[in-house]
mmCIF file of C-alpha atoms and ligand atoms in Angstrom:
data_model
loop_
_atom_site.group_PDB
_atom_site.id
_atom_site.type_symbol
_atom_site.label_atom_id
_atom_site.label_comp_id
_atom_site.label_asym_id
_atom_site.label_seq_id
_atom_site.Cartn_x
_atom_site.Cartn_y
_atom_site.Cartn_z
ATOM 1 C CA MET A 2 0.000 0.000 0.000
ATOM 2 C CA LYS A 3 1.336 3.394 -0.989
ATOM 3 C CA THR A 4 1.537 6.029 1.735
ATOM 4 C CA ILE A 5 -0.509 9.157 1.210
ATOM 5 C CA TYR A 6 1.237 11.797 3.253
ATOM 6 C CA PHE A 7 -0.927 14.672 4.494
ATOM 7 C CA ASP A 8 1.190 15.469 7.558
ATOM 8 C CA ASN A 9 3.604 17.991 6.089
ATOM 9 C CA ASN A 10 3.330 20.435 9.001
ATOM 10 C CA ALA A 11 4.910 17.689 11.129
ATOM 11 C CA THR A 12 7.751 17.072 8.704
ATOM 12 C CA THR A 13 8.363 16.846 4.961
ATOM 13 C CA LYS A 14 10.046 14.523 2.525
ATOM 14 C CA VAL A 15 13.594 15.531 1.618
ATOM 15 C CA ALA A 16 13.511 16.694 -2.016
ATOM 16 C CA GLU A 17 15.555 14.478 -4.385
ATOM 17 C CA GLU A 18 17.454 17.562 -5.560
ATOM 18 C CA VAL A 19 18.314 18.373 -1.938
ATOM 19 C CA LEU A 20 19.591 14.864 -1.213
ATOM 20 C CA LYS A 21 21.705 14.927 -4.373
ATOM 21 C CA GLU A 22 23.299 18.194 -3.310
ATOM 22 C CA MET A 23 24.032 16.850 0.190
ATOM 23 C CA LYS A 24 25.539 13.473 -0.749
ATOM 24 C CA PRO A 25 29.127 14.563 -1.570
ATOM 25 C CA PHE A 26 29.454 16.105 1.889
ATOM 26 C CA PHE A 27 29.388 12.761 3.723
ATOM 27 C CA CYS A 28 32.227 10.687 2.224
ATOM 28 C CA ASP A 29 34.038 12.992 -0.213
ATOM 29 C CA LEU A 30 33.860 16.607 0.939
ATOM 30 C CA TYR A 31 33.905 15.837 4.629
ATOM 31 C CA GLY A 32 36.431 18.467 5.752
ATOM 32 C CA ASN A 33 35.889 20.791 8.661
ATOM 33 C CA PRO A 34 35.000 24.246 7.304
ATOM 34 C CA SER A 35 37.123 25.859 10.054
ATOM 35 C CA SER A 36 40.315 24.059 8.910
ATOM 36 C CA MET A 37 43.130 26.043 7.296
ATOM 37 C CA HIS A 38 43.762 23.573 4.444
ATOM 38 C CA THR A 39 42.259 23.851 0.969
ATOM 39 C CA PHE A 40 40.132 20.745 1.581
ATOM 40 C CA GLY A 41 38.364 22.508 4.469
ATOM 41 C CA GLY A 42 38.294 25.831 2.653
ATOM 42 C CA GLN A 43 36.148 24.489 -0.166
ATOM 43 C CA ILE A 44 33.561 23.416 2.416
ATOM 44 C CA SER A 45 33.298 26.884 3.896
ATOM 45 C CA ARG A 46 32.589 28.194 0.393
ATOM 46 C CA LYS A 47 29.631 25.770 0.191
ATOM 47 C CA ILE A 48 28.323 27.054 3.509
ATOM 48 C CA ARG A 49 28.618 30.594 2.181
ATOM 49 C CA ASN A 50 26.638 29.538 -0.866
ATOM 50 C CA ALA A 51 23.927 27.951 1.304
ATOM 51 C CA ARG A 52 23.742 31.115 3.414
ATOM 52 C CA GLU A 53 23.150 33.115 0.237
ATOM 53 C CA GLN A 54 20.410 30.713 -0.860
ATOM 54 C CA VAL A 55 18.587 31.054 2.480
ATOM 55 C CA ALA A 56 19.021 34.848 2.434
ATOM 56 C CA ASN A 57 17.709 34.974 -1.115
ATOM 57 C CA LEU A 58 14.471 33.208 -0.119
ATOM 58 C CA LEU A 59 13.977 35.725 2.710
ATOM 59 C CA SER A 60 15.313 38.782 0.842
ATOM 60 C CA CYS A 61 17.857 39.616 3.511
ATOM 61 C CA ASP A 62 21.644 39.899 3.772
ATOM 62 C CA PRO A 63 23.482 36.531 4.056
ATOM 63 C CA ALA A 64 25.353 37.951 7.073
ATOM 64 C CA GLU A 65 21.999 38.055 8.867
ATOM 65 C CA ILE A 66 21.565 34.255 8.724
ATOM 66 C CA ILE A 67 22.871 31.966 11.512
ATOM 67 C CA PHE A 68 22.620 28.213 10.978
ATOM 68 C CA THR A 69 21.244 26.213 13.910
ATOM 69 C CA SER A 70 20.198 22.595 14.507
ATOM 70 C CA CYS A 71 16.393 23.060 14.283
ATOM 71 C CA GLY A 72 13.464 25.417 14.715
ATOM 72 C CA THR A 73 13.395 24.778 18.457
ATOM 73 C CA GLU A 74 17.014 25.878 18.796
ATOM 74 C CA SER A 75 16.368 29.005 16.728
ATOM 75 C CA ASP A 76 13.425 29.919 18.986
ATOM 76 C CA ASN A 77 15.438 29.271 22.157
ATOM 77 C CA ALA A 78 18.399 31.253 20.813
ATOM 78 C CA ALA A 79 16.208 34.201 19.823
ATOM 79 C CA ILE A 80 14.300 34.404 23.109
ATOM 80 C CA LYS A 81 17.079 33.618 25.575
ATOM 81 C CA GLY A 82 19.694 35.532 23.565
ATOM 82 C CA THR A 83 17.560 38.697 23.462
ATOM 83 C CA LEU A 84 16.817 38.570 27.187
ATOM 84 C CA ALA A 85 20.474 37.988 28.060
ATOM 85 C CA ALA A 86 21.412 41.057 26.004
ATOM 86 C CA ALA A 87 18.902 43.252 27.896
ATOM 87 C CA PRO A 88 18.999 41.886 31.460
ATOM 88 C CA LYS A 89 17.225 44.849 33.071
ATOM 89 C CA LYS A 90 13.993 44.317 31.140
ATOM 90 C CA ARG A 91 11.789 41.629 32.661
ATOM 91 C CA LYS A 92 8.686 41.304 30.498
ATOM 92 C CA VAL A 93 7.986 39.112 27.473
ATOM 93 C CA ILE A 94 4.833 39.110 25.345
ATOM 94 C CA THR A 95 3.718 36.096 23.340
ATOM 95 C CA THR A 96 0.464 34.342 22.383
ATOM 96 C CA ARG A 97 -1.428 31.392 23.755
ATOM 97 C CA VAL A 98 -1.242 29.556 20.432
ATOM 98 C CA GLU A 99 2.535 29.374 19.962
ATOM 99 C CA HIS A 100 4.331 26.087 19.355
ATOM 100 C CA PRO A 101 5.831 24.588 22.553
ATOM 101 C CA ALA A 102 9.276 25.613 21.218
ATOM 102 C CA VAL A 103 8.254 29.166 22.187
ATOM 103 C CA LEU A 104 5.523 28.638 24.762
ATOM 104 C CA SER A 105 7.542 26.307 27.008
ATOM 105 C CA VAL A 106 10.529 28.662 26.922
ATOM 106 C CA CYS A 107 8.298 31.595 27.897
ATOM 107 C CA ARG A 108 6.559 29.651 30.658
ATOM 108 C CA ASP A 109 9.923 28.632 32.041
ATOM 109 C CA LEU A 110 10.928 32.305 32.141
ATOM 110 C CA GLU A 111 8.185 32.870 34.712
ATOM 111 C CA ASN A 112 10.187 30.630 37.041
ATOM 112 C CA HIS A 113 13.080 33.052 36.617
ATOM 113 C CA GLY A 114 11.206 36.182 37.630
ATOM 114 C CA TYR A 115 9.950 37.318 34.225
ATOM 115 C CA THR A 116 6.422 38.545 33.600
ATOM 116 C CA VAL A 117 5.051 36.690 30.599
ATOM 117 C CA ILE A 118 1.911 37.904 28.856
ATOM 118 C CA GLU A 119 0.139 35.333 26.673
ATOM 119 C CA LEU A 120 -2.255 37.105 24.320
ATOM 120 C CA GLY A 121 -5.483 35.289 23.490
ATOM 121 C CA VAL A 122 -7.043 34.818 20.058
ATOM 122 C CA ASP A 123 -10.604 35.008 18.732
ATOM 123 C CA LYS A 124 -12.738 32.153 17.383
ATOM 124 C CA LYS A 125 -10.920 32.179 14.052
ATOM 125 C CA GLY A 126 -7.525 32.221 15.738
ATOM 126 C CA ASN A 127 -6.792 35.900 15.047
ATOM 127 C CA LEU A 128 -5.051 38.333 17.436
ATOM 128 C CA ASP A 129 -6.277 41.675 18.755
ATOM 129 C CA LEU A 130 -3.477 44.155 17.991
ATOM 130 C CA ASP A 131 -4.918 46.791 20.356
ATOM 131 C CA GLN A 132 -4.432 44.336 23.193
ATOM 132 C CA LEU A 133 -0.840 43.829 22.104
ATOM 133 C CA GLU A 134 -0.226 47.573 21.967
ATOM 134 C CA GLU A 135 -1.636 48.036 25.480
ATOM 135 C CA GLN A 136 0.748 45.441 26.856
ATOM 136 C CA ILE A 137 4.030 46.787 25.461
ATOM 137 C CA ASP A 138 5.751 48.984 28.040
ATOM 138 C CA ASP A 139 9.268 50.109 28.973
ATOM 139 C CA ASP A 140 9.940 46.852 30.810
ATOM 140 C CA THR A 141 9.199 44.731 27.695
ATOM 141 C CA ALA A 142 12.353 43.073 26.395
ATOM 142 C CA LEU A 143 10.769 41.005 23.649
ATOM 143 C CA VAL A 144 7.588 40.304 21.727
ATOM 144 C CA THR A 145 7.579 36.804 20.209
ATOM 145 C CA ILE A 146 4.637 35.939 17.969
ATOM 146 C CA MET A 147 4.488 33.179 15.373
ATOM 147 C CA TYR A 148 4.092 33.850 11.657
ATOM 148 C CA ALA A 149 1.697 30.999 10.871
ATOM 149 C CA ASN A 150 0.097 28.495 13.181
ATOM 150 C CA ASN A 151 1.224 24.888 12.827
ATOM 151 C CA GLU A 152 -2.216 23.450 13.697
ATOM 152 C CA THR A 153 -4.657 25.726 11.864
ATOM 153 C CA GLY A 154 -2.371 27.469 9.365
ATOM 154 C CA VAL A 155 -3.753 30.858 10.507
ATOM 155 C CA ILE A 156 -1.358 33.643 9.500
ATOM 156 C CA PHE A 157 -0.795 36.505 11.932
ATOM 157 C CA PRO A 158 -0.282 40.061 10.557
ATOM 158 C CA VAL A 159 3.381 39.836 11.413
ATOM 159 C CA GLU A 160 4.525 42.829 9.365
ATOM 160 C CA LYS A 161 2.012 45.081 11.127
ATOM 161 C CA ILE A 162 2.993 43.618 14.487
ATOM 162 C CA ALA A 163 6.686 44.207 13.754
ATOM 163 C CA GLU A 164 5.973 47.840 12.890
ATOM 164 C CA LEU A 165 3.992 48.327 16.081
ATOM 165 C CA VAL A 166 6.660 46.680 18.238
ATOM 166 C CA LYS A 167 9.397 48.760 16.614
ATOM 167 C CA SER A 168 7.459 51.982 17.241
ATOM 168 C CA LYS A 169 7.634 51.106 20.954
ATOM 169 C CA GLY A 170 11.391 50.454 20.800
ATOM 170 C CA THR A 171 11.050 46.733 21.589
ATOM 171 C CA ILE A 172 12.585 43.673 19.888
ATOM 172 C CA PHE A 173 10.336 41.441 17.776
ATOM 173 C CA HIS A 174 10.920 37.752 17.102
ATOM 174 C CA THR A 175 8.713 35.585 14.926
ATOM 175 C CA ASP A 176 8.644 31.797 14.770
ATOM 176 C CA ALA A 177 8.223 31.399 11.010
ATOM 177 C CA VAL A 178 8.897 27.639 10.988
ATOM 178 C CA GLN A 179 5.577 26.939 9.234
ATOM 179 C CA ALA A 180 5.662 29.965 6.946
ATOM 180 C CA VAL A 181 9.103 29.778 5.327
ATOM 181 C CA GLY A 182 8.924 27.988 1.993
ATOM 182 C CA LYS A 183 5.104 28.020 2.022
ATOM 183 C CA ILE A 184 4.406 31.736 1.546
ATOM 184 C CA PRO A 185 6.639 34.504 0.164
ATOM 185 C CA LEU A 186 8.478 36.527 2.840
ATOM 186 C CA ASN A 187 10.454 39.713 2.261
ATOM 187 C CA LEU A 188 12.619 40.794 5.155
ATOM 188 C CA SER A 189 14.211 43.678 3.253
ATOM 189 C CA LYS A 190 11.037 45.705 3.769
ATOM 190 C CA SER A 191 10.241 44.446 7.235
ATOM 191 C CA ASN A 192 10.720 45.480 10.867
ATOM 192 C CA ILE A 193 11.164 41.896 12.076
ATOM 193 C CA ASP A 194 14.315 41.651 14.213
ATOM 194 C CA LEU A 195 14.575 37.860 14.557
ATOM 195 C CA LEU A 196 12.986 35.028 12.578
ATOM 196 C CA SER A 197 13.225 31.249 13.114
ATOM 197 C CA LEU A 198 13.014 28.592 10.425
ATOM 198 C CA SER A 199 13.502 24.842 10.259
ATOM 199 C CA GLY A 200 14.868 22.715 7.412
ATOM 200 C CA HIS A 201 12.623 19.688 7.766
ATOM 201 C CA LYS A 202 9.465 21.715 7.195
ATOM 202 C CA LEU A 203 10.530 22.719 3.688
ATOM 203 C CA HIS A 204 11.966 19.536 2.159
ATOM 204 C CA ALA A 205 15.445 19.809 3.702
ATOM 205 C CA PRO A 206 16.552 17.214 6.272
ATOM 206 C CA LYS A 207 15.924 17.160 10.005
ATOM 207 C CA GLY A 208 18.674 18.543 12.233
ATOM 208 C CA VAL A 209 19.196 21.885 10.543
ATOM 209 C CA GLY A 210 17.545 25.260 11.000
ATOM 210 C CA ALA A 211 18.359 28.929 10.814
ATOM 211 C CA LEU A 212 17.838 32.151 12.692
ATOM 212 C CA TYR A 213 17.625 35.488 10.915
ATOM 213 C CA VAL A 214 19.099 38.259 13.061
ATOM 214 C CA ARG A 215 18.607 41.721 11.634
ATOM 215 C CA LYS A 216 21.824 43.766 11.478
ATOM 216 C CA GLY A 217 22.278 45.700 14.696
ATOM 217 C CA THR A 218 20.008 43.466 16.822
ATOM 218 C CA ARG A 219 21.634 42.740 20.168
ATOM 219 C CA LEU A 220 21.752 39.006 20.794
ATOM 220 C CA HIS A 221 23.748 37.080 23.347
ATOM 221 C CA PRO A 222 25.005 33.737 21.907
ATOM 222 C CA PHE A 223 22.909 30.812 23.079
ATOM 223 C CA MET A 224 25.604 28.206 22.303
ATOM 224 C CA VAL A 225 29.085 29.148 23.418
ATOM 225 C CA GLY A 226 32.304 27.449 22.331
ATOM 226 C CA GLY A 227 34.199 27.895 19.053
ATOM 227 C CA HIS A 228 33.966 30.843 16.658
ATOM 228 C CA GLN A 229 31.607 29.290 14.147
ATOM 229 C CA GLU A 230 28.769 31.368 12.685
ATOM 230 C CA ALA A 231 30.634 34.621 13.367
ATOM 231 C CA GLY A 232 30.726 33.800 17.074
ATOM 232 C CA LYS A 233 26.931 33.744 17.274
ATOM 233 C CA ARG A 234 26.447 29.956 17.386
ATOM 234 C CA ALA A 235 29.304 27.694 18.413
ATOM 235 C CA GLY A 236 29.671 24.085 17.263
ATOM 236 C CA THR A 237 31.090 22.426 14.143
ATOM 237 C CA GLU A 238 28.622 23.013 11.343
ATOM 238 C CA ASN A 239 26.222 20.325 10.097
ATOM 239 C CA VAL A 240 27.625 20.767 6.595
ATOM 240 C CA PRO A 241 25.362 18.331 4.663
ATOM 241 C CA GLY A 242 22.314 19.711 6.486
ATOM 242 C CA ILE A 243 23.278 23.316 5.772
ATOM 243 C CA VAL A 244 23.939 22.548 2.092
ATOM 244 C CA GLY A 245 20.552 20.764 1.984
ATOM 245 C CA LEU A 246 18.759 23.693 3.604
ATOM 246 C CA GLY A 247 20.324 26.059 1.086
ATOM 247 C CA LYS A 248 19.144 23.925 -1.835
ATOM 248 C CA ALA A 249 15.644 23.550 -0.346
ATOM 249 C CA CYS A 250 15.420 27.344 -0.033
ATOM 250 C CA GLN A 251 16.559 27.734 -3.629
ATOM 251 C CA LEU A 252 13.845 25.295 -4.791
ATOM 252 C CA ALA A 253 11.190 27.037 -2.691
ATOM 253 C CA ALA A 254 12.197 30.473 -4.007
ATOM 254 C CA LYS A 255 11.978 29.248 -7.592
ATOM 255 C CA ASN A 256 8.452 27.859 -7.468
ATOM 256 C CA ILE A 257 6.729 29.396 -4.460
ATOM 257 C CA LYS A 258 3.841 31.142 -6.280
ATOM 258 C CA GLU A 259 2.973 28.244 -8.626
ATOM 259 C CA GLU A 260 3.293 25.636 -5.862
ATOM 260 C CA ASN A 261 1.118 27.769 -3.603
ATOM 261 C CA GLU A 262 -1.686 27.798 -6.104
ATOM 262 C CA ARG A 263 -1.495 24.091 -6.848
ATOM 263 C CA VAL A 264 -1.313 23.074 -3.173
ATOM 264 C CA LYS A 265 -4.160 25.457 -2.311
ATOM 265 C CA TYR A 266 -6.306 23.957 -5.078
ATOM 266 C CA LEU A 267 -5.723 20.443 -3.684
ATOM 267 C CA ARG A 268 -6.288 21.531 -0.060
ATOM 268 C CA ASP A 269 -9.520 23.338 -0.978
ATOM 269 C CA LYS A 270 -10.772 20.371 -2.973
ATOM 270 C CA LEU A 271 -10.116 18.031 -0.039
ATOM 271 C CA GLU A 272 -11.538 20.370 2.583
ATOM 272 C CA ASN A 273 -14.673 21.382 0.664
ATOM 273 C CA ALA A 274 -15.525 17.782 -0.175
ATOM 274 C CA ILE A 275 -15.099 16.632 3.437
ATOM 275 C CA LEU A 276 -17.209 19.506 4.778
ATOM 276 C CA ARG A 277 -19.882 18.778 2.156
ATOM 277 C CA LYS A 278 -19.967 15.001 2.473
ATOM 278 C CA CYS A 279 -19.512 14.529 6.227
ATOM 279 C CA PRO A 280 -22.258 15.934 8.441
ATOM 280 C CA ASP A 281 -21.440 17.769 11.702
ATOM 281 C CA CYS A 282 -17.986 18.978 10.726
ATOM 282 C CA ILE A 283 -16.500 22.393 11.382
ATOM 283 C CA LEU A 284 -13.494 24.079 9.893
ATOM 284 C CA ASN A 285 -11.106 25.402 12.549
ATOM 285 C CA GLY A 286 -9.269 28.632 11.815
ATOM 286 C CA ASP A 287 -9.713 31.515 9.438
ATOM 287 C CA LYS A 288 -10.789 30.201 6.033
ATOM 288 C CA LYS A 289 -9.289 33.148 4.152
ATOM 289 C CA ASN A 290 -6.276 34.089 6.195
ATOM 290 C CA ARG A 291 -4.161 30.939 6.419
ATOM 291 C CA LEU A 292 -1.427 28.857 4.839
ATOM 292 C CA PRO A 293 -2.379 27.323 1.486
ATOM 293 C CA ASN A 294 -1.533 23.784 2.617
ATOM 294 C CA THR A 295 -3.359 23.367 5.942
ATOM 295 C CA ALA A 296 -6.915 22.243 6.730
ATOM 296 C CA ASN A 297 -8.022 21.645 10.320
ATOM 297 C CA ILE A 298 -11.455 20.075 10.667
ATOM 298 C CA SER A 299 -13.389 18.985 13.768
ATOM 299 C CA PHE A 300 -15.653 15.949 13.448
ATOM 300 C CA LYS A 301 -18.255 16.173 16.189
ATOM 301 C CA TYR A 302 -19.008 13.119 18.345
ATOM 302 C CA ILE A 303 -15.856 11.191 17.394
ATOM 303 C CA GLU A 304 -12.286 11.059 18.647
ATOM 304 C CA GLY A 305 -9.573 12.388 16.358
ATOM 305 C CA GLU A 306 -7.392 9.411 17.324
ATOM 306 C CA ALA A 307 -10.027 6.959 16.048
ATOM 307 C CA ILE A 308 -10.185 8.780 12.700
ATOM 308 C CA LEU A 309 -6.394 8.754 12.457
ATOM 309 C CA LEU A 310 -6.247 5.010 13.052
ATOM 310 C CA MET A 311 -8.809 4.342 10.329
ATOM 311 C CA LEU A 312 -7.088 6.714 7.905
ATOM 312 C CA ASP A 313 -3.873 4.870 8.688
ATOM 313 C CA LYS A 314 -5.467 1.589 7.609
ATOM 314 C CA TYR A 315 -5.900 3.131 4.164
ATOM 315 C CA GLY A 316 -2.304 4.396 4.174
ATOM 316 C CA ILE A 317 -3.346 8.008 4.763
ATOM 317 C CA CYS A 318 -1.219 10.017 7.233
ATOM 318 C CA ALA A 319 -2.699 13.050 8.975
ATOM 319 C CA SER A 320 -2.566 14.284 12.552
ATOM 320 C CA SER A 321 -5.030 15.006 15.313
ATOM 321 C CA GLY A 322 -5.541 18.014 17.522
ATOM 322 C CA SER A 323 -4.869 16.152 20.711
ATOM 323 C CA ALA A 324 -1.662 14.734 22.053
ATOM 324 C CA CYS A 325 -1.616 11.667 24.233
ATOM 325 C CA THR A 326 0.364 12.822 27.240
ATOM 326 C CA SER A 327 0.788 10.717 30.363
ATOM 327 C CA GLY A 328 -2.149 8.516 29.496
ATOM 328 C CA SER A 329 -4.703 11.316 29.204
ATOM 329 C CA LEU A 330 -5.803 12.858 25.952
ATOM 330 C CA GLU A 331 -5.201 16.598 26.127
ATOM 331 C CA PRO A 332 -7.047 18.544 23.456
ATOM 332 C CA SER A 333 -4.958 21.003 21.444
ATOM 333 C CA HIS A 334 -4.046 24.189 23.350
ATOM 334 C CA VAL A 335 -4.466 26.095 20.073
ATOM 335 C CA LEU A 336 -8.049 24.978 19.494
ATOM 336 C CA ARG A 337 -8.920 25.504 23.169
ATOM 337 C CA ALA A 338 -7.509 29.052 22.999
ATOM 338 C CA MET A 339 -9.834 29.640 20.025
ATOM 339 C CA GLY A 340 -12.789 28.554 22.136
ATOM 340 C CA VAL A 341 -13.400 25.318 20.206
ATOM 341 C CA PRO A 342 -15.494 23.171 22.585
ATOM 342 C CA PHE A 343 -13.621 20.384 24.360
ATOM 343 C CA THR A 344 -15.313 17.554 22.438
ATOM 344 C CA ALA A 345 -14.910 19.212 19.026
ATOM 345 C CA ALA A 346 -11.222 19.870 19.804
ATOM 346 C CA HIS A 347 -10.883 16.167 20.587
ATOM 347 C CA GLY A 348 -12.362 15.275 17.223
ATOM 348 C CA SER A 349 -10.084 17.458 15.143
ATOM 349 C CA ILE A 350 -7.885 16.336 12.281
ATOM 350 C CA ARG A 351 -5.172 18.329 10.539
ATOM 351 C CA PHE A 352 -4.442 17.633 6.897
ATOM 352 C CA SER A 353 -1.266 19.393 5.750
ATOM 353 C CA LEU A 354 -0.235 19.070 2.114
ATOM 354 C CA SER A 355 2.959 19.660 0.154
ATOM 355 C CA ARG A 356 4.048 20.029 -3.451
ATOM 356 C CA TYR A 357 4.430 16.241 -3.642
ATOM 357 C CA ASN A 358 0.719 15.491 -3.129
ATOM 358 C CA THR A 359 -1.406 14.607 -6.135
ATOM 359 C CA GLU A 360 -5.037 15.031 -7.086
ATOM 360 C CA LYS A 361 -5.395 11.244 -7.135
ATOM 361 C CA GLU A 362 -4.420 11.129 -3.441
ATOM 362 C CA VAL A 363 -6.937 13.839 -2.631
ATOM 363 C CA ASP A 364 -9.694 12.011 -4.535
ATOM 364 C CA TYR A 365 -8.918 8.746 -2.734
ATOM 365 C CA THR A 366 -9.129 10.486 0.658
ATOM 366 C CA ILE A 367 -12.372 12.209 -0.319
ATOM 367 C CA GLU A 368 -13.793 8.759 -1.103
ATOM 368 C CA LYS A 369 -12.669 7.240 2.226
ATOM 369 C CA MET A 370 -13.441 10.034 4.708
ATOM 370 C CA PRO A 371 -17.281 9.836 4.639
ATOM 371 C CA GLN A 372 -17.097 6.045 5.127
ATOM 372 C CA ILE A 373 -14.764 6.459 8.116
ATOM 373 C CA VAL A 374 -16.906 9.144 9.731
ATOM 374 C CA LYS A 375 -20.116 7.144 9.206
ATOM 375 C CA LYS A 376 -18.589 4.028 10.714
ATOM 376 C CA LEU A 377 -17.197 5.807 13.777
ATOM 377 C CA ARG A 378 -20.401 7.746 14.399
ATOM 378 C CA LYS A 379 -22.279 4.429 14.477
ATOM 379 C CA LEU A 380 -20.018 3.386 17.349
ATOM 380 C CA SER A 381 -20.164 6.756 19.110
ATOM 381 C CA PRO A 382 -22.030 6.851 22.433
ATOM 382 C CA PHE A 383 -22.719 10.568 21.794
ATOM 383 C CA VAL A 384 -24.821 10.090 18.655
ATOM 384 C CA GLU A 385 -28.481 9.228 19.031
ATOM 385 C CA LYS A 386 -29.228 6.048 17.085
ATOM 386 C CA GLY A 387 -32.414 6.175 14.961
HETATM 387 N N1 PLP B 5 7.711 26.178 15.623
HETATM 388 C C1 PLP B 5 6.669 25.724 14.915
HETATM 389 C C2 PLP B 5 5.558 26.641 14.550
HETATM 390 C C3 PLP B 5 6.635 24.369 14.543
HETATM 391 O O1 PLP B 5 5.590 23.899 13.855
HETATM 392 C C4 PLP B 5 7.705 23.531 14.919
HETATM 393 C C5 PLP B 5 7.667 22.089 14.597
HETATM 394 O O2 PLP B 5 6.612 21.505 14.420
HETATM 395 C C6 PLP B 5 8.778 24.073 15.632
HETATM 396 C C7 PLP B 5 8.749 25.407 15.968
HETATM 397 C C8 PLP B 5 9.957 23.241 16.031
HETATM 398 O O3 PLP B 5 10.782 23.004 14.932
HETATM 399 P P1 PLP B 5 11.848 21.789 14.963
HETATM 400 O O4 PLP B 5 11.057 20.535 14.837
HETATM 401 O O5 PLP B 5 12.729 22.041 13.799
HETATM 402 O O6 PLP B 5 12.561 21.897 16.259
#
């Protein structure tokens, strides 16, 4: 059975072109880019090239890109590094719907005497910018707000937020792990100070990420050791990963508009058919203002986990809005923050597509979903049987 992969917000397939570009850096070009010899020197040129490719996708200066090991590291480096550079300021503003890579860091800061404000969202997952403005004061060291939500795909007005934060003289970081490679970004015209991205969300391998640090932004290094990455991130570089990330950014930059339209067409076809054919379903998030690849749907009266297991039987991979932690099923903090009722949050499924999905896969899933929902509703204790 062929796998149909609709879980691209969790991770993506490494593009063939990316793998090809990476291969020589394992057994042939394996030198250390910090070495003085020519063998090492040619590797540092490849890293420079990859830095240019990433910068080109974001329209920024290559010197503003620091390679890291993942999105989580980039988020940690941005938040902790900013606070360490401004130790007198003790307030951080974020949102309730961030990924744990940001939210857990912020919540931990509360244990270290920081005041952390978590802004709420409305039913569609959108922020109230007036509330944000009210909260920024002289004690605020950092505002960290994600670009696009990993569960619903909802896109925050990050450029507007960056402008607002700058007007108050505060630093702004955005976790753009789900946005980079999916929607066009242009940092040359932006007031964003720090931006995190992760390779494995855009068809590069796992274990590589990057942090954009706008020129002049004060940031204390999060990893200390050697002089790699201009002293901003110590540790011998993951050369194949960095080369792969560069290539993935080049591929994304080349096709982003066309891919967007194609992926959006497939996502809309899948989503509209499910909402039409399966009764008692609701779309979570803002239908208009979201990533082109993400659909988050709640199926009333059934558990998301049960749907996932049945989809899995047909070779279809998706993900659910609840995570099984310590034996209890916790509904998604994102959906709960949006006011989605407990039971509907439990019955939510996220389909996230990529450029490698086909219409045939979408049609197959459209055929299977109503059967799955009908079958599970028959077993549900919450549905009245006629
Ligand atoms: N931020 C967001 C919005 C994410 O979706 C993820 C991963 O799912 C991360 C951060 C963490 O990225 P990584 O898996 O590269 O650590």
